[in-house]
Amino acid sequence: MANVVIIGAGGVGNVVAHKCAQVPEVFENITLASRTIGKCERIRDAVKERTGRTIDIAEVDADDVAATTALLERVRPDLVINVALPYQDLTIMDACLNAGVHYLDTANYEPRDEAKFEYKWQWAYRERFEQAGLMALLGSGFDPGVTNVFCAYARDHLFETIDTIDILDCNGGDHGKPFATNFNPEINIREITQPGRYWENGQWIEIAPMSVSREFDFPGVGERKAYVLYHEELESLVLHIPGLKRIRFWMTFGEQYLTHLNVLQNVGMTSIEPIDLGNGVSIAPIEFLKKVLPDPGSLAEGYTGKTSIGCLVQGTIDGQPAARFIYNVCDHEACYREVGSQAVSYTTGVPAMIGAKMMLEQKWFQPGVWHMEQFDALPFLDDLNRYGLPWQVMELEPGSFE
Ligand code: NDP
């Protein structure tokens, strides 16, 4: 039985704390640490009410390696589940190395001053984790995360050869607000205002933001327009799916969302360049925007509809051309009833708990820095069914999605 520290008490941290508390046979001691102690207190009280379990809480600034190391040396956890922001990945990895603790996250490191979405900074920790006998599991959310595991399942258990993968992400839910983001607004807007990028025949192809779109009939949701974006799991999947000819990532957006986003971009509110307000005060417009937009956690109550996310894989099965969509449908209202969160936080927090469980049970264990698709998909997929994210495989006409 294990002792874990969860860092980050936002929408995802709330789900991870609840889900770990639901599995006492693995997660014996749980500490939730974050920058604002009041948020940890609220989650601790909610977990107690829903599961009867008491979790510890702590205040920490995870940008501060010494403070984070001191927390880990005091609590002596087996594993840190990092669900703070991507900016903290490296400082938390440093603290894990200092204190001899395994590490897991759900989003790749981003420097604050450039939206880059590259794994190179975290890959640079490989040798140090290997030498310390420690494991770091990167991207154990839904996308990245479950999508990587679906690809591993297709590679190892469904297809003989894989030609193309299209990861399709749809939030068909309605939170009733004119404009809001479903996870941290700063991270979300940085991601979707970047140029799109996909990989074809061994090279990356860059496109203007939101310039390629098409309709897809999402199970559980219906027809929705999806746009090609760059997404971080593409970078590791191209290395680990042999024979792959093309991989793209698609996300759906409604007209209202895109109209608001266009206006915000046109007036400069999505910029990450700090502007000087005088009197020694400066702020990046996107950080200010984050402060005025609804907190993603606050969207949960009254959120209706479903998310539908999966991998459309095309290749051969039994020597014949084949196409399969491997997916999960998740209901916002059901998530709220279970843990007080909306489905975007839920679909991230559940895989974070399961990834941690895989490591602690040593079903997935190898010192170094690893991606989800480098391990056996089956035990993880069994746990998805068990812990709230059942998955399915749908047969499609080969060539129907080009
Ligand atoms: P939130 O903004 O709701 O929560 C982030 C939490 O981290 C807040 O409690 C925040 O504290 C805390 N935090 C920020 N900076 C620090 C710091 N320096 N030290 C300690 N704590 C800090 O975000 P979400 O919960 O929506 O997202 C969490 C993570 O999950 C993000 O990295 C996001 O990119 C990732 N994600 C991954 C997905 C996937 O499928 N792979 C999908 C969705 C999200 P405070 O309240 O004080 O600001």
Tab-separated table of C-alpha atoms and ligand atoms in Angstrom:
chain	number	residue	atom	x	y	z
A	1	MET	CA	0.000	0.000	0.000
A	2	ALA	CA	1.259	3.384	-0.937
A	3	ASN	CA	1.693	6.958	0.131
A	4	VAL	CA	1.089	9.601	-2.570
A	5	VAL	CA	1.329	13.371	-2.852
A	6	ILE	CA	-1.018	15.054	-5.342
A	7	ILE	CA	0.215	18.538	-6.344
A	8	GLY	CA	-2.447	20.934	-7.698
A	9	ALA	CA	-5.891	21.503	-6.177
A	10	GLY	CA	-7.769	22.566	-9.324
A	11	GLY	CA	-10.461	20.797	-11.335
A	12	VAL	CA	-8.248	17.775	-12.071
A	13	GLY	CA	-6.744	17.664	-8.550
A	14	ASN	CA	-10.282	17.364	-7.138
A	15	VAL	CA	-10.951	14.284	-9.292
A	16	VAL	CA	-7.577	12.658	-8.549
A	17	ALA	CA	-8.079	13.128	-4.792
A	18	HIS	CA	-11.565	11.558	-4.924
A	19	LYS	CA	-10.523	8.670	-7.179
A	20	CYS	CA	-7.430	7.798	-5.101
A	21	ALA	CA	-9.588	7.927	-1.951
A	22	GLN	CA	-11.976	5.443	-3.605
A	23	VAL	CA	-9.139	2.888	-3.896
A	24	PRO	CA	-7.787	2.533	-0.320
A	25	GLU	CA	-6.267	-0.884	-1.090
A	26	VAL	CA	-3.656	0.960	-3.232
A	27	PHE	CA	-3.646	4.557	-1.961
A	28	GLU	CA	-3.262	4.222	1.795
A	29	ASN	CA	-2.048	7.760	2.541
A	30	ILE	CA	-2.943	10.749	0.373
A	31	THR	CA	-1.624	14.306	0.735
A	32	LEU	CA	-3.044	17.056	-1.469
A	33	ALA	CA	-0.643	19.997	-1.794
A	34	SER	CA	-1.182	23.228	-3.705
A	35	ARG	CA	-0.418	26.935	-3.759
A	36	THR	CA	-3.708	28.039	-2.173
A	37	ILE	CA	-4.463	26.047	0.971
A	38	GLY	CA	-8.145	27.040	0.926
A	39	LYS	CA	-8.640	25.017	-2.274
A	40	CYS	CA	-7.025	21.964	-0.623
A	41	GLU	CA	-9.320	22.374	2.393
A	42	ARG	CA	-12.425	22.404	0.214
A	43	ILE	CA	-11.357	19.243	-1.627
A	44	ARG	CA	-10.350	17.504	1.642
A	45	ASP	CA	-13.817	18.205	3.081
A	46	ALA	CA	-15.579	17.009	-0.092
A	47	VAL	CA	-13.525	13.783	-0.149
A	48	LYS	CA	-14.377	13.144	3.510
A	49	GLU	CA	-18.067	13.667	2.855
A	50	ARG	CA	-18.208	11.460	-0.241
A	51	THR	CA	-15.793	8.650	0.688
A	52	GLY	CA	-15.420	8.866	4.465
A	53	ARG	CA	-11.635	9.072	4.066
A	54	THR	CA	-9.378	11.699	5.583
A	55	ILE	CA	-6.641	13.083	3.350
A	56	ASP	CA	-3.807	15.345	4.467
A	57	ILE	CA	-3.241	18.758	2.924
A	58	ALA	CA	-0.238	21.060	2.587
A	59	GLU	CA	0.579	24.456	1.110
A	60	VAL	CA	3.440	24.471	-1.387
A	61	ASP	CA	4.731	26.663	-4.188
A	62	ALA	CA	5.823	24.032	-6.686
A	63	ASP	CA	7.870	26.610	-8.625
A	64	ASP	CA	10.202	26.457	-5.632
A	65	VAL	CA	12.329	23.282	-5.828
A	66	ALA	CA	13.629	23.575	-2.242
A	67	ALA	CA	10.140	24.014	-0.768
A	68	THR	CA	8.778	21.111	-2.818
A	69	THR	CA	11.749	18.899	-1.866
A	70	ALA	CA	11.179	19.756	1.805
A	71	LEU	CA	7.505	18.761	1.509
A	72	LEU	CA	8.457	15.431	-0.091
A	73	GLU	CA	11.150	14.781	2.517
A	74	ARG	CA	8.614	15.380	5.270
A	75	VAL	CA	5.772	13.269	3.783
A	76	ARG	CA	8.069	10.596	2.214
A	77	PRO	CA	5.614	9.544	-0.518
A	78	ASP	CA	6.249	6.748	-3.031
A	79	LEU	CA	4.904	8.880	-5.870
A	80	VAL	CA	3.976	12.454	-6.809
A	81	ILE	CA	0.919	12.929	-9.037
A	82	ASN	CA	1.514	16.338	-10.625
A	83	VAL	CA	-1.742	17.999	-11.649
A	84	ALA	CA	-0.586	21.584	-11.131
A	85	LEU	CA	0.189	23.479	-14.349
A	86	PRO	CA	2.658	22.455	-17.086
A	87	TYR	CA	4.983	25.266	-15.882
A	88	GLN	CA	5.747	23.254	-12.723
A	89	ASP	CA	6.736	19.954	-14.388
A	90	LEU	CA	10.507	20.471	-14.238
A	91	THR	CA	10.668	21.892	-10.716
A	92	ILE	CA	8.545	18.984	-9.458
A	93	MET	CA	10.744	16.483	-11.350
A	94	ASP	CA	13.801	18.093	-9.713
A	95	ALA	CA	12.200	17.790	-6.275
A	96	CYS	CA	11.352	14.118	-6.984
A	97	LEU	CA	14.995	13.441	-7.852
A	98	ASN	CA	16.146	15.232	-4.678
A	99	ALA	CA	13.776	13.285	-2.455
A	100	GLY	CA	13.902	9.910	-4.294
A	101	VAL	CA	10.213	9.838	-5.328
A	102	HIS	CA	8.527	8.525	-8.496
A	103	TYR	CA	6.715	11.061	-10.714
A	104	LEU	CA	3.599	11.232	-12.917
A	105	ASP	CA	1.972	14.129	-14.794
A	106	THR	CA	-0.803	14.812	-17.316
A	107	ALA	CA	0.667	17.592	-19.492
A	108	ASN	CA	4.110	18.277	-20.918
A	109	TYR	CA	6.365	21.029	-19.634
A	110	GLU	CA	5.863	24.486	-21.108
A	111	PRO	CA	8.080	27.482	-20.467
A	112	ARG	CA	5.924	30.459	-19.448
A	113	ASP	CA	7.333	32.732	-22.167
A	114	GLU	CA	6.841	30.464	-25.225
A	115	ALA	CA	4.024	28.042	-26.015
A	116	LYS	CA	6.134	25.219	-27.442
A	117	PHE	CA	4.578	21.864	-26.500
A	118	GLU	CA	7.717	19.767	-26.800
A	119	TYR	CA	8.907	16.854	-24.704
A	120	LYS	CA	12.604	17.713	-25.069
A	121	TRP	CA	12.880	19.332	-21.637
A	122	GLN	CA	11.409	16.303	-19.874
A	123	TRP	CA	13.247	13.761	-22.039
A	124	ALA	CA	16.456	15.428	-20.818
A	125	TYR	CA	15.695	13.929	-17.345
A	126	ARG	CA	15.812	10.332	-18.633
A	127	GLU	CA	19.329	9.490	-17.478
A	128	ARG	CA	18.924	11.091	-14.070
A	129	PHE	CA	15.712	9.150	-13.369
A	130	GLU	CA	17.294	5.917	-14.648
A	131	GLN	CA	20.367	6.361	-12.476
A	132	ALA	CA	18.258	7.124	-9.416
A	133	GLY	CA	16.111	4.009	-10.054
A	134	LEU	CA	13.062	6.302	-10.329
A	135	MET	CA	10.255	6.297	-12.849
A	136	ALA	CA	8.542	9.295	-14.459
A	137	LEU	CA	5.339	8.593	-16.404
A	138	LEU	CA	4.438	11.476	-18.728
A	139	GLY	CA	0.972	12.464	-19.905
A	140	SER	CA	-1.336	10.192	-17.884
A	141	GLY	CA	-4.557	12.131	-18.549
A	142	PHE	CA	-7.056	11.495	-21.353
A	143	ASP	CA	-5.315	13.188	-24.269
A	144	PRO	CA	-2.429	12.689	-23.798
A	145	GLY	CA	-2.948	9.539	-21.780
A	146	VAL	CA	-5.855	7.270	-22.626
A	147	THR	CA	-5.437	8.161	-26.310
A	148	ASN	CA	-1.824	6.858	-26.156
A	149	VAL	CA	-3.080	3.643	-24.523
A	150	PHE	CA	-5.778	3.216	-27.208
A	151	CYS	CA	-3.000	3.508	-29.837
A	152	ALA	CA	-0.892	0.897	-27.995
A	153	TYR	CA	-3.922	-1.400	-27.870
A	154	ALA	CA	-4.478	-0.958	-31.619
A	155	ARG	CA	-0.771	-1.639	-32.272
A	156	ASP	CA	-0.413	-4.707	-30.014
A	157	HIS	CA	-3.860	-6.309	-29.927
A	158	LEU	CA	-6.088	-5.198	-32.826
A	159	PHE	CA	-4.181	-4.392	-36.034
A	160	GLU	CA	-1.448	-6.143	-37.997
A	161	THR	CA	-0.319	-2.884	-39.574
A	162	ILE	CA	-1.294	0.719	-38.837
A	163	ASP	CA	-1.316	3.356	-41.577
A	164	THR	CA	-3.079	6.335	-40.028
A	165	ILE	CA	-4.334	7.539	-36.655
A	166	ASP	CA	-6.771	10.412	-36.120
A	167	ILE	CA	-7.329	11.367	-32.493
A	168	LEU	CA	-10.787	12.965	-32.238
A	169	ASP	CA	-11.762	14.974	-29.167
A	170	CYS	CA	-15.316	16.271	-28.748
A	171	ASN	CA	-16.842	18.016	-25.783
A	172	GLY	CA	-20.531	17.942	-26.668
A	173	GLY	CA	-21.470	19.453	-23.312
A	174	ASP	CA	-23.160	22.755	-22.435
A	175	HIS	CA	-22.114	24.762	-19.367
A	176	GLY	CA	-24.560	27.590	-20.087
A	177	LYS	CA	-21.874	30.351	-20.100
A	178	PRO	CA	-21.253	32.556	-23.176
A	179	PHE	CA	-17.511	31.752	-23.096
A	180	ALA	CA	-15.436	29.572	-20.781
A	181	THR	CA	-12.667	27.000	-21.095
A	182	ASN	CA	-13.006	23.511	-19.653
A	183	PHE	CA	-9.565	23.409	-18.143
A	184	ASN	CA	-7.081	26.064	-17.160
A	185	PRO	CA	-7.926	28.957	-19.567
A	186	GLU	CA	-4.341	30.088	-19.979
A	187	ILE	CA	-3.099	26.615	-20.952
A	188	ASN	CA	-6.154	25.922	-23.125
A	189	ILE	CA	-6.006	29.173	-25.116
A	190	ARG	CA	-2.227	28.925	-25.589
A	191	GLU	CA	-2.770	25.470	-27.068
A	192	ILE	CA	-5.492	26.287	-29.570
A	193	THR	CA	-4.174	29.614	-30.833
A	194	GLN	CA	-0.920	27.990	-31.992
A	195	PRO	CA	-0.440	26.963	-35.641
A	196	GLY	CA	-1.841	23.467	-36.292
A	197	ARG	CA	0.631	20.675	-37.003
A	198	TYR	CA	0.356	17.045	-38.023
A	199	TRP	CA	2.771	14.357	-39.121
A	200	GLU	CA	2.737	12.739	-42.554
A	201	ASN	CA	5.272	10.542	-44.359
A	202	GLY	CA	8.040	11.259	-41.884
A	203	GLN	CA	7.619	15.023	-41.620
A	204	TRP	CA	5.719	17.621	-39.655
A	205	ILE	CA	3.289	19.731	-41.677
A	206	GLU	CA	2.369	23.127	-40.236
A	207	ILE	CA	-0.970	24.806	-40.999
A	208	ALA	CA	-2.593	28.089	-39.951
A	209	PRO	CA	-4.594	27.791	-36.672
A	210	MET	CA	-8.068	26.253	-37.220
A	211	SER	CA	-7.599	26.113	-41.015
A	212	VAL	CA	-8.453	22.412	-41.537
A	213	SER	CA	-11.815	21.064	-40.354
A	214	ARG	CA	-14.380	18.350	-41.060
A	215	GLU	CA	-17.503	16.775	-39.593
A	216	PHE	CA	-17.419	13.536	-37.619
A	217	ASP	CA	-20.319	11.602	-36.117
A	218	PHE	CA	-19.172	11.257	-32.493
A	219	PRO	CA	-20.759	8.313	-30.637
A	220	GLY	CA	-22.930	9.581	-27.778
A	221	VAL	CA	-22.889	13.155	-29.128
A	222	GLY	CA	-23.656	13.244	-32.883
A	223	GLU	CA	-22.209	15.182	-35.843
A	224	ARG	CA	-19.757	17.900	-34.836
A	225	LYS	CA	-17.164	19.976	-36.700
A	226	ALA	CA	-13.602	19.169	-35.603
A	227	TYR	CA	-10.432	21.188	-36.324
A	228	VAL	CA	-6.834	19.980	-36.736
A	229	LEU	CA	-4.620	21.176	-33.868
A	230	TYR	CA	-1.163	20.240	-32.717
A	231	HIS	CA	-1.299	18.130	-29.580
A	232	GLU	CA	1.600	16.859	-27.528
A	233	GLU	CA	0.938	13.101	-27.738
A	234	LEU	CA	1.699	13.205	-31.483
A	235	GLU	CA	5.389	13.743	-30.683
A	236	SER	CA	5.786	10.487	-28.755
A	237	LEU	CA	3.326	8.404	-30.796
A	238	VAL	CA	5.251	8.920	-34.055
A	239	LEU	CA	8.224	7.279	-32.319
A	240	HIS	CA	6.311	4.315	-30.918
A	241	ILE	CA	3.830	3.221	-33.619
A	242	PRO	CA	5.856	1.431	-36.289
A	243	GLY	CA	4.882	1.931	-39.941
A	244	LEU	CA	2.685	4.943	-39.207
A	245	LYS	CA	2.127	7.121	-42.307
A	246	ARG	CA	0.048	9.912	-40.814
A	247	ILE	CA	-1.195	11.068	-37.418
A	248	ARG	CA	-3.430	14.048	-36.706
A	249	PHE	CA	-5.306	15.480	-33.714
A	250	TRP	CA	-8.784	17.003	-34.035
A	251	MET	CA	-10.868	18.957	-31.532
A	252	THR	CA	-14.438	20.229	-31.858
A	253	PHE	CA	-15.397	23.848	-31.198
A	254	GLY	CA	-18.810	25.510	-31.412
A	255	GLU	CA	-19.389	28.690	-33.453
A	256	GLN	CA	-19.969	30.752	-30.305
A	257	TYR	CA	-16.672	29.635	-28.764
A	258	LEU	CA	-14.745	30.447	-31.944
A	259	THR	CA	-16.372	33.876	-32.308
A	260	HIS	CA	-15.374	34.839	-28.748
A	261	LEU	CA	-11.886	33.476	-29.257
A	262	ASN	CA	-11.448	35.434	-32.510
A	263	VAL	CA	-12.467	38.673	-30.844
A	264	LEU	CA	-10.168	38.053	-27.872
A	265	GLN	CA	-7.297	37.321	-30.246
A	266	ASN	CA	-8.015	40.352	-32.424
A	267	VAL	CA	-7.879	42.699	-29.437
A	268	GLY	CA	-4.682	41.114	-28.120
A	269	MET	CA	-6.159	39.464	-25.019
A	270	THR	CA	-4.645	36.041	-25.771
A	271	SER	CA	-1.053	37.311	-25.945
A	272	ILE	CA	1.516	35.762	-23.598
A	273	GLU	CA	3.797	38.847	-23.915
A	274	PRO	CA	3.651	40.829	-20.647
A	275	ILE	CA	2.525	44.452	-21.047
A	276	ASP	CA	3.595	47.301	-18.808
A	277	LEU	CA	0.696	48.862	-16.890
A	278	GLY	CA	2.931	51.539	-15.305
A	279	ASN	CA	3.914	51.861	-11.626
A	280	GLY	CA	6.126	48.782	-11.997
A	281	VAL	CA	3.141	46.524	-12.759
A	282	SER	CA	3.156	44.273	-15.802
A	283	ILE	CA	0.928	41.363	-16.780
A	284	ALA	CA	0.528	39.049	-19.754
A	285	PRO	CA	-2.960	39.704	-21.210
A	286	ILE	CA	-3.761	35.979	-21.167
A	287	GLU	CA	-3.053	35.821	-17.421
A	288	PHE	CA	-5.473	38.695	-16.878
A	289	LEU	CA	-8.032	36.998	-19.121
A	290	LYS	CA	-7.740	33.870	-16.972
A	291	LYS	CA	-8.714	35.944	-13.925
A	292	VAL	CA	-11.920	37.224	-15.535
A	293	LEU	CA	-13.072	33.963	-17.126
A	294	PRO	CA	-15.046	31.416	-15.080
A	295	ASP	CA	-12.926	29.006	-13.023
A	296	PRO	CA	-13.230	25.674	-14.928
A	297	GLY	CA	-14.119	23.948	-11.641
A	298	SER	CA	-17.115	26.270	-11.243
A	299	LEU	CA	-18.623	25.020	-14.535
A	300	ALA	CA	-19.343	21.581	-13.112
A	301	GLU	CA	-22.698	22.311	-11.493
A	302	GLY	CA	-25.413	22.305	-14.145
A	303	TYR	CA	-23.070	21.129	-16.953
A	304	THR	CA	-25.087	18.871	-19.282
A	305	GLY	CA	-24.133	16.645	-22.226
A	306	LYS	CA	-21.198	14.358	-22.898
A	307	THR	CA	-17.586	14.184	-24.010
A	308	SER	CA	-16.677	11.667	-26.727
A	309	ILE	CA	-12.972	11.131	-27.338
A	310	GLY	CA	-11.154	8.418	-29.206
A	311	CYS	CA	-8.635	7.194	-31.756
A	312	LEU	CA	-9.666	6.389	-35.318
A	313	VAL	CA	-7.082	3.873	-36.464
A	314	GLN	CA	-6.788	2.617	-40.057
A	315	GLY	CA	-4.599	-0.237	-41.280
A	316	THR	CA	-5.031	-3.973	-41.711
A	317	ILE	CA	-6.726	-6.718	-39.684
A	318	ASP	CA	-6.626	-10.326	-40.975
A	319	GLY	CA	-4.896	-9.044	-44.090
A	320	GLN	CA	-7.830	-6.750	-44.999
A	321	PRO	CA	-8.096	-2.946	-44.853
A	322	ALA	CA	-9.790	-1.994	-41.563
A	323	ALA	CA	-10.839	1.097	-39.606
A	324	ARG	CA	-11.738	1.156	-35.904
A	325	PHE	CA	-12.712	3.979	-33.567
A	326	ILE	CA	-11.632	3.196	-29.993
A	327	TYR	CA	-13.395	5.641	-27.678
A	328	ASN	CA	-14.978	6.645	-24.404
A	329	VAL	CA	-18.158	8.654	-23.829
A	330	CYS	CA	-18.384	10.485	-20.510
A	331	ASP	CA	-21.417	12.286	-19.070
A	332	HIS	CA	-20.914	15.668	-17.356
A	333	GLU	CA	-23.854	15.249	-14.980
A	334	ALA	CA	-22.768	11.754	-13.883
A	335	CYS	CA	-19.276	13.115	-13.075
A	336	TYR	CA	-20.794	15.899	-11.007
A	337	ARG	CA	-22.921	13.437	-9.051
A	338	GLU	CA	-19.906	11.227	-8.341
A	339	VAL	CA	-17.109	13.684	-7.516
A	340	GLY	CA	-18.471	17.232	-8.026
A	341	SER	CA	-16.547	17.799	-11.293
A	342	GLN	CA	-17.285	18.188	-14.994
A	343	ALA	CA	-16.278	15.525	-17.527
A	344	VAL	CA	-13.123	17.273	-18.829
A	345	SER	CA	-11.575	17.226	-15.343
A	346	TYR	CA	-12.969	13.727	-14.730
A	347	THR	CA	-11.568	12.208	-17.934
A	348	THR	CA	-8.137	13.619	-16.944
A	349	GLY	CA	-8.186	12.729	-13.233
A	350	VAL	CA	-9.318	9.111	-13.556
A	351	PRO	CA	-6.405	8.125	-15.882
A	352	ALA	CA	-3.989	9.975	-13.584
A	353	MET	CA	-5.146	7.764	-10.705
A	354	ILE	CA	-4.961	4.621	-12.885
A	355	GLY	CA	-1.457	5.496	-14.178
A	356	ALA	CA	-0.358	5.937	-10.561
A	357	LYS	CA	-1.950	2.591	-9.675
A	358	MET	CA	-0.118	0.884	-12.587
A	359	MET	CA	3.196	2.209	-11.247
A	360	LEU	CA	2.531	1.429	-7.579
A	361	GLU	CA	1.380	-2.122	-8.392
A	362	GLN	CA	4.473	-2.449	-10.605
A	363	LYS	CA	2.308	-3.485	-13.571
A	364	TRP	CA	4.059	-0.626	-15.327
A	365	PHE	CA	7.433	-0.059	-13.834
A	366	GLN	CA	10.776	0.886	-15.352
A	367	PRO	CA	13.267	3.508	-14.149
A	368	GLY	CA	13.561	6.405	-16.596
A	369	VAL	CA	11.123	8.770	-18.334
A	370	TRP	CA	8.290	7.018	-20.161
A	371	HIS	CA	5.171	7.532	-22.244
A	372	MET	CA	1.936	5.594	-21.799
A	373	GLU	CA	2.131	3.752	-25.147
A	374	GLN	CA	5.436	2.144	-24.085
A	375	PHE	CA	3.601	-0.184	-21.660
A	376	ASP	CA	1.061	-3.006	-22.005
A	377	ALA	CA	-2.349	-1.431	-22.639
A	378	LEU	CA	-4.456	-4.260	-21.179
A	379	PRO	CA	-4.203	-3.733	-17.381
A	380	PHE	CA	-4.788	-0.001	-17.856
A	381	LEU	CA	-7.805	-0.614	-20.110
A	382	ASP	CA	-9.295	-3.046	-17.549
A	383	ASP	CA	-9.031	-0.350	-14.912
A	384	LEU	CA	-10.649	2.252	-17.187
A	385	ASN	CA	-13.729	0.004	-17.284
A	386	ARG	CA	-13.567	-0.490	-13.533
A	387	TYR	CA	-13.081	3.105	-12.425
A	388	GLY	CA	-15.554	5.106	-14.476
A	389	LEU	CA	-14.326	5.450	-18.079
A	390	PRO	CA	-15.644	2.432	-20.016
A	391	TRP	CA	-14.270	2.216	-23.559
A	392	GLN	CA	-15.572	0.678	-26.761
A	393	VAL	CA	-14.479	-0.190	-30.283
A	394	MET	CA	-16.611	0.813	-33.283
A	395	GLU	CA	-16.066	-0.569	-36.773
A	396	LEU	CA	-15.948	2.027	-39.565
A	397	GLU	CA	-15.694	1.806	-43.339
A	398	PRO	CA	-11.958	1.820	-44.256
A	399	GLY	CA	-11.114	5.072	-46.059
A	400	SER	CA	-14.265	6.825	-44.788
A	401	PHE	CA	-12.216	9.412	-42.857
A	402	GLU	CA	-9.440	10.869	-45.012
B	1	NDP	P1	-6.541	24.360	-12.675
B	1	NDP	O1	-6.049	25.695	-13.090
B	1	NDP	O2	-7.975	24.157	-12.304
B	1	NDP	O3	-5.675	23.838	-11.415
B	1	NDP	C1	-4.285	23.968	-11.331
B	1	NDP	C2	-3.919	23.890	-9.863
B	1	NDP	O4	-2.492	23.956	-9.753
B	1	NDP	C3	-4.483	25.047	-9.036
B	1	NDP	O5	-4.968	24.553	-7.814
B	1	NDP	C4	-3.256	25.931	-8.841
B	1	NDP	O6	-3.249	26.652	-7.643
B	1	NDP	C5	-2.173	24.888	-8.759
B	1	NDP	N1	-0.891	25.539	-9.008
B	1	NDP	C6	-0.558	26.396	-10.009
B	1	NDP	N2	0.698	26.818	-9.855
B	1	NDP	C7	1.163	26.221	-8.743
B	1	NDP	C8	2.391	26.289	-8.047
B	1	NDP	N3	3.399	27.049	-8.473
B	1	NDP	N4	2.519	25.556	-6.919
B	1	NDP	C9	1.507	24.792	-6.456
B	1	NDP	N5	0.321	24.687	-7.067
B	1	NDP	C10	0.150	25.414	-8.187
B	1	NDP	O7	-6.136	23.350	-13.830
B	1	NDP	P2	-6.766	21.914	-14.146
B	1	NDP	O8	-7.023	21.184	-12.874
B	1	NDP	O9	-7.862	22.076	-15.115
B	1	NDP	O10	-5.541	21.214	-14.916
B	1	NDP	C11	-4.465	20.622	-14.206
B	1	NDP	C12	-3.456	20.030	-15.172
B	1	NDP	O11	-4.077	19.032	-15.966
B	1	NDP	C13	-2.858	21.051	-16.161
B	1	NDP	O12	-1.486	20.798	-16.282
B	1	NDP	C14	-3.558	20.735	-17.461
B	1	NDP	O13	-2.778	21.084	-18.576
B	1	NDP	C15	-3.707	19.230	-17.332
B	1	NDP	N6	-4.771	18.682	-18.185
B	1	NDP	C16	-4.502	17.550	-18.906
B	1	NDP	C17	-5.464	16.981	-19.720
B	1	NDP	C18	-5.208	15.683	-20.412
B	1	NDP	O14	-6.145	15.082	-20.925
B	1	NDP	N7	-3.990	15.171	-20.475
B	1	NDP	C19	-6.785	17.623	-19.902
B	1	NDP	C20	-7.017	18.746	-19.001
B	1	NDP	C21	-6.021	19.263	-18.207
B	1	NDP	P3	-4.013	28.057	-7.471
B	1	NDP	O15	-5.400	27.675	-7.269
B	1	NDP	O16	-3.388	28.680	-6.272
B	1	NDP	O17	-3.799	28.844	-8.750
